[in-house]
Amino acid sequence: MTLFHKIFSVQFLTSLVLLFSVFITLQISTARHFEEIENMIEKDMVTTLSDTLCLDFERHGNWNHFRRSPQSFVHLMENLMAKKEFFKVLPPPKAPEPRNDNGPFPAPVKPGPLAMPDRERSTPRFGPPHRRLTLFDENKVKIAGAFVRPEDKDSLKISPILCNGKPVGYIGFRKMDRYPDAFKFSFKNRLNDLYMVGIILFILTGTASFYLSRLILSPVGKLTQGTHALTRFKFATRINVKTNDELGRLADDFNRMAATLERYETMRKQWVVDISHELRTPLSILKGELEALQDGIRPFDRAHVDSLHSEVVYLETLVNDLHLLSAADTDALSVIMEPLKPVVLLRSVIDTFAMRLEQAQLSTDIRLKEDHLTVNADGARLKQVFSNIFENNFQYTGKPGTITVWDKIQDNTLIIGVQDTGPGVPPQSLEKIFDRLYRVDPSRKRSLKGSGLGLSICKAIINAHDGDISATLTKEGGLLITIHLPLIEP
């Protein structure tokens, strides 16, 4: 099952469950609501009847007038219904069902002149309120009203008729065991309307879920196509997803990843070209020198041997540097960490270069003061970093010139700066001077014996020490190399 089908199924099933839950809840709550309304109306009705019958009892002093004429009780109830609005809210009447049994409830009624005729003993199960009312005396003997069967005991509610706090009789009210057909038909129509609306909403929800699932998964499809393109080395691939959600951010990350891969692919190709160039030049010199010796054009003397040796040394240095950078790329760069004082190590490197700098008319301005600080570092690798930086200063600083070295502490980090008096590098070259085999001079002349790997090696070594190295231009037009090394926690 595809992701589209999974998302669509989840949304569709969720909508279905919610819809049926709403249907069931509406049906139950509606029926319960009507039942509560009926109970409230019947309660008010019984209270009103009790008050009315109490006044009638006080006026006659007994219930004999209802015993003599049960129909007068019916007329009293009908008159009361005509005056009270809440009686009209109850369901409409239904024709009474004839009953042949004439047993009393809850006390027996003796046959005699007060016994109700058969037509009066009919039991209207679902008629208007007065046809479901029964009047009992204080002994709970039936006086007038609807006929009560013994099996109607559970559905009969009996309320006392209180006059001056004393029960003088009882009102029996039998609830409907089902709604009348007209009321049930109206209620069913309302539910059918709700069902129709629900079905329409269900169809609309399914349609919306379908298109919403396609809309949500559209970026996923584009990401899939872009990923397949990257596997075919099409690193210029970009995807256009105009959303602000997680998929939009994922698409942006994909584009950044593709741009990074494209940049690294360009660097890789340039790396191969640069290495080929760097290796071809000394090899061509060696080949020319050796052929000249073989042909006897040049004598086999010490000067020519030294020239060949210098090219071999250059090749060895280049290969070693390339090996070091390759090891750094694979996290296989060998570093032996131990506590040491980098400022003291830096001073020793400066002393090593002092004679050469002096001969090249380059003075030094030493402003180091944090000799006591300690970091975890590989002394040989760190010395290589300082040496490469001073070698660059020696090669590229204009003569006469000055090299300034300073240090400071910031956020438990030792910062070392090496600054020259220029000439600096073009601003567009600042981000590239740490790239491998990069030279500011586009002609790539080897007159200065530089391979363009020195600062790349510095960056690899400093990164292996969890530090950072950067280059900026100074106001005086020189170049400032800044090194950040984390200090050992005290």
GROMACS .gro file of C-alpha atoms in nm, residues 122-345:
model
  224
  122SER     CA    1  -6.138   0.156   2.804
  123THR     CA    2  -5.763   0.205   2.840
  124PRO     CA    3  -5.625   0.469   2.604
  125ARG     CA    4  -5.261   0.375   2.590
  126PHE     CA    5  -5.148   0.668   2.386
  127GLY     CA    6  -5.416   0.933   2.400
  128PRO     CA    7  -5.405   1.287   2.537
  129PRO     CA    8  -5.302   1.340   2.899
  130HIS     CA    9  -5.652   1.324   3.054
  131ARG     CA   10  -5.706   0.983   2.891
  132ARG     CA   11  -5.400   0.853   3.074
  133LEU     CA   12  -5.507   0.995   3.414
  134THR     CA   13  -5.680   0.808   3.694
  135LEU     CA   14  -5.827   0.961   4.008
  136PHE     CA   15  -5.802   0.756   4.330
  137ASP     CA   16  -5.945   0.832   4.672
  138GLU     CA   17  -5.742   0.841   4.991
  139ASN     CA   18  -5.754   0.460   5.005
  140LYS     CA   19  -5.619   0.437   4.650
  141VAL     CA   20  -5.951   0.309   4.517
  142LYS     CA   21  -6.023   0.419   4.162
  143ILE     CA   22  -6.283   0.696   4.131
  144ALA     CA   23  -6.270   0.812   3.771
  145GLY     CA   24  -6.043   0.835   3.471
  146ALA     CA   25  -5.857   0.582   3.265
  147PHE     CA   26  -5.893   0.214   3.341
  148VAL     CA   27  -5.590   0.061   3.510
  149ARG     CA   28  -5.482  -0.297   3.462
  150PRO     CA   29  -5.258  -0.481   3.709
  151GLU     CA   30  -4.985  -0.513   3.450
  152ASP     CA   31  -4.981  -0.132   3.421
  153LYS     CA   32  -4.843  -0.102   3.774
  154ASP     CA   33  -4.483  -0.043   3.661
  155SER     CA   34  -4.577   0.234   3.418
  156LEU     CA   35  -4.815   0.413   3.657
  157LYS     CA   36  -4.696   0.712   3.853
  158ILE     CA   37  -4.905   0.802   4.157
  159SER     CA   38  -4.887   1.149   4.310
  160PRO     CA   39  -5.081   1.254   4.623
  161ILE     CA   40  -5.341   1.531   4.617
  162LEU     CA   41  -5.256   1.736   4.924
  163CYS     CA   42  -5.505   1.969   5.091
  164ASN     CA   43  -5.378   2.147   5.399
  165GLY     CA   44  -5.088   1.903   5.408
  166LYS     CA   45  -5.314   1.592   5.416
  167PRO     CA   46  -5.353   1.350   5.123
  168VAL     CA   47  -5.720   1.345   5.018
  169GLY     CA   48  -5.664   1.142   4.705
  170TYR     CA   49  -5.416   1.038   4.442
  171ILE     CA   50  -5.355   1.109   4.076
  172GLY     CA   51  -5.227   0.817   3.870
  173PHE     CA   52  -5.052   0.906   3.547
  174ARG     CA   53  -4.943   0.639   3.302
  175LYS     CA   54  -4.652   0.721   3.074
  176MET     CA   55  -4.661   0.634   2.707
  177ASP     CA   56  -4.464   0.318   2.630
  178ARG     CA   57  -4.409   0.443   2.277
  179TYR     CA   58  -4.456   0.764   2.085
  180PRO     CA   59  -4.767   0.813   1.876
  181ASP     CA   60  -4.738   0.739   1.508
  182ALA     CA   61  -4.763   1.103   1.402
  183PHE     CA   62  -4.493   1.208   1.647
  184LYS     CA   63  -4.276   0.910   1.554
  185PHE     CA   64  -4.317   0.993   1.186
  186SER     CA   65  -4.208   1.354   1.247
  187PHE     CA   66  -3.912   1.239   1.452
  188LYS     CA   67  -3.814   0.989   1.183
  189ASN     CA   68  -3.831   1.262   0.918
  190ARG     CA   69  -3.594   1.476   1.120
  191LEU     CA   70  -3.348   1.189   1.154
  192ASN     CA   71  -3.375   1.114   0.784
  193ASP     CA   72  -3.286   1.476   0.711
  194LEU     CA   73  -2.983   1.442   0.939
  195TYR     CA   74  -2.884   1.118   0.766
  196MET     CA   75  -2.908   1.282   0.425
  197VAL     CA   76  -2.695   1.574   0.540
  198GLY     CA   77  -2.448   1.328   0.692
  199ILE     CA   78  -2.423   1.126   0.370
  200ILE     CA   79  -2.360   1.443   0.170
  201LEU     CA   80  -2.095   1.551   0.421
  202PHE     CA   81  -1.943   1.203   0.404
  203ILE     CA   82  -1.914   1.223   0.025
  204LEU     CA   83  -1.768   1.573   0.047
  205THR     CA   84  -1.524   1.457   0.317
  206GLY     CA   85  -1.413   1.161   0.105
  207THR     CA   86  -1.358   1.387  -0.196
  208ALA     CA   87  -1.171   1.641   0.014
  209SER     CA   88  -0.959   1.364   0.169
  210PHE     CA   89  -0.866   1.237  -0.177
  211TYR     CA   90  -0.750   1.573  -0.307
  212LEU     CA   91  -0.595   1.670   0.027
  213SER     CA   92  -0.393   1.349   0.030
  214ARG     CA   93  -0.271   1.421  -0.322
  215LEU     CA   94  -0.186   1.778  -0.222
  216ILE     CA   95   0.005   1.663   0.088
  217LEU     CA   96   0.197   1.395  -0.100
  218SER     CA   97   0.278   1.610  -0.403
  219PRO     CA   98   0.604   1.734  -0.238
  220VAL     CA   99   0.688   1.373  -0.148
  221GLY     CA  100   0.662   1.277  -0.515
  222LYS     CA  101   0.886   1.565  -0.613
  223LEU     CA  102   1.136   1.465  -0.343
  224THR     CA  103   1.134   1.109  -0.475
  225GLN     CA  104   1.203   1.226  -0.830
  226GLY     CA  105   1.479   1.457  -0.705
  227THR     CA  106   1.639   1.175  -0.507
  228HIS     CA  107   1.640   0.951  -0.812
  229ALA     CA  108   1.802   1.233  -1.010
  230LEU     CA  109   2.077   1.266  -0.746
  231THR     CA  110   2.148   0.893  -0.766
  232ARG     CA  111   2.219   0.951  -1.138
  233PHE     CA  112   2.471   1.223  -1.043
  234LYS     CA  113   2.245   1.505  -1.162
  235PHE     CA  114   2.348   1.734  -0.879
  236ALA     CA  115   2.197   2.043  -1.046
  237THR     CA  116   1.850   1.906  -0.961
  238ARG     CA  117   1.626   2.134  -0.754
  239ILE     CA  118   1.266   2.088  -0.647
  240ASN     CA  119   1.008   2.363  -0.612
  241VAL     CA  120   0.771   2.310  -0.316
  242LYS     CA  121   0.575   2.616  -0.211
  243THR     CA  122   0.463   2.515   0.138
  244ASN     CA  123   0.557   2.638   0.484
  245ASP     CA  124   0.517   2.305   0.661
  246GLU     CA  125   0.764   2.027   0.741
  247LEU     CA  126   0.758   1.903   0.380
  248GLY     CA  127   0.847   2.252   0.259
  249ARG     CA  128   1.140   2.265   0.500
  250LEU     CA  129   1.241   1.916   0.390
  251ALA     CA  130   1.239   2.035   0.029
  252ASP     CA  131   1.460   2.331   0.125
  253ASP     CA  132   1.698   2.091   0.298
  254PHE     CA  133   1.699   1.874  -0.013
  255ASN     CA  134   1.787   2.174  -0.229
  256ARG     CA  135   2.068   2.271   0.008
  257MET     CA  136   2.195   1.914   0.005
  258ALA     CA  137   2.184   1.909  -0.375
  259ALA     CA  138   2.370   2.242  -0.388
  260THR     CA  139   2.632   2.105  -0.147
  261LEU     CA  140   2.674   1.790  -0.356
  262GLU     CA  141   2.700   2.000  -0.670
  263ARG     CA  142   2.965   2.217  -0.507
  264TYR     CA  143   3.160   1.915  -0.387
  265GLU     CA  144   3.134   1.754  -0.728
  266THR     CA  145   3.274   2.071  -0.882
  267MET     CA  146   3.550   2.074  -0.621
  268ARG     CA  147   3.621   1.708  -0.689
  269LYS     CA  148   3.662   1.768  -1.058
  270GLN     CA  149   3.875   2.074  -0.992
  271TRP     CA  150   4.070   1.869  -0.737
  272VAL     CA  151   4.153   1.607  -0.999
  273VAL     CA  152   4.254   1.878  -1.248
  274ASP     CA  153   4.468   2.059  -0.990
  275ILE     CA  154   4.642   1.744  -0.870
  276SER     CA  155   4.713   1.646  -1.230
  277HIS     CA  156   4.859   1.992  -1.289
  278GLU     CA  157   5.067   1.988  -0.972
  279LEU     CA  158   5.206   1.642  -1.044
  280ARG     CA  159   5.260   1.700  -1.415
  281THR     CA  160   5.485   2.004  -1.365
  282PRO     CA  161   5.758   1.843  -1.147
  283LEU     CA  162   5.734   1.520  -1.347
  284SER     CA  163   5.789   1.715  -1.670
  285ILE     CA  164   6.090   1.889  -1.516
  286LEU     CA  165   6.232   1.559  -1.397
  287LYS     CA  166   6.177   1.399  -1.735
  288GLY     CA  167   6.340   1.692  -1.918
  289GLU     CA  168   6.639   1.698  -1.683
  290LEU     CA  169   6.692   1.321  -1.710
  291GLU     CA  170   6.660   1.323  -2.088
  292ALA     CA  171   6.910   1.608  -2.108
  293LEU     CA  172   7.153   1.404  -1.898
  294GLN     CA  173   7.096   1.095  -2.111
  295ASP     CA  174   7.157   1.286  -2.433
  296GLY     CA  175   7.467   1.449  -2.290
  297ILE     CA  176   7.322   1.796  -2.329
  298ARG     CA  177   7.387   1.864  -1.963
  299PRO     CA  178   7.680   1.728  -1.763
  300PHE     CA  179   7.610   1.491  -1.480
  301ASP     CA  180   7.732   1.717  -1.198
  302ARG     CA  181   7.617   1.805  -0.847
  303ALA     CA  182   7.420   2.111  -0.955
  304HIS     CA  183   7.196   1.909  -1.184
  305VAL     CA  184   7.160   1.632  -0.925
  306ASP     CA  185   7.051   1.891  -0.666
  307SER     CA  186   6.794   2.024  -0.913
  308LEU     CA  187   6.653   1.675  -0.962
  309HIS     CA  188   6.653   1.620  -0.587
  310SER     CA  189   6.458   1.940  -0.523
  311GLU     CA  190   6.185   1.828  -0.763
  312VAL     CA  191   6.169   1.489  -0.593
  313VAL     CA  192   6.141   1.660  -0.253
  314TYR     CA  193   5.860   1.878  -0.389
  315LEU     CA  194   5.679   1.568  -0.518
  316GLU     CA  195   5.725   1.395  -0.184
  317THR     CA  196   5.590   1.696   0.004
  318LEU     CA  197   5.291   1.723  -0.228
  319VAL     CA  198   5.207   1.354  -0.197
  320ASN     CA  199   5.239   1.369   0.183
  321ASP     CA  200   5.012   1.672   0.199
  322LEU     CA  201   4.755   1.503  -0.022
  323HIS     CA  202   4.770   1.194   0.196
  324LEU     CA  203   4.717   1.407   0.508
  325LEU     CA  204   4.410   1.576   0.357
  326SER     CA  205   4.268   1.242   0.241
  327ALA     CA  206   4.312   1.106   0.594
  328ALA     CA  207   4.132   1.411   0.732
  329ASP     CA  208   3.843   1.354   0.491
  330THR     CA  209   3.798   0.999   0.617
  331ASP     CA  210   3.844   1.092   0.985
  332ALA     CA  211   4.164   0.888   0.980
  333LEU     CA  212   4.396   1.179   1.055
  334SER     CA  213   4.632   1.065   1.327
  335VAL     CA  214   4.636   1.309   1.619
  336ILE     CA  215   4.781   1.229   1.960
  337MET     CA  216   4.609   1.456   2.209
  338GLU     CA  217   4.788   1.566   2.522
  339PRO     CA  218   4.787   1.878   2.740
  340LEU     CA  219   5.026   2.141   2.607
  341LYS     CA  220   5.074   2.516   2.604
  342PRO     CA  221   5.007   2.637   2.246
  343VAL     CA  222   5.149   2.988   2.303
  344VAL     CA  223   5.482   2.840   2.414
  345LEU     CA  224   5.480   2.619   2.102
   0.00000   0.00000   0.00000
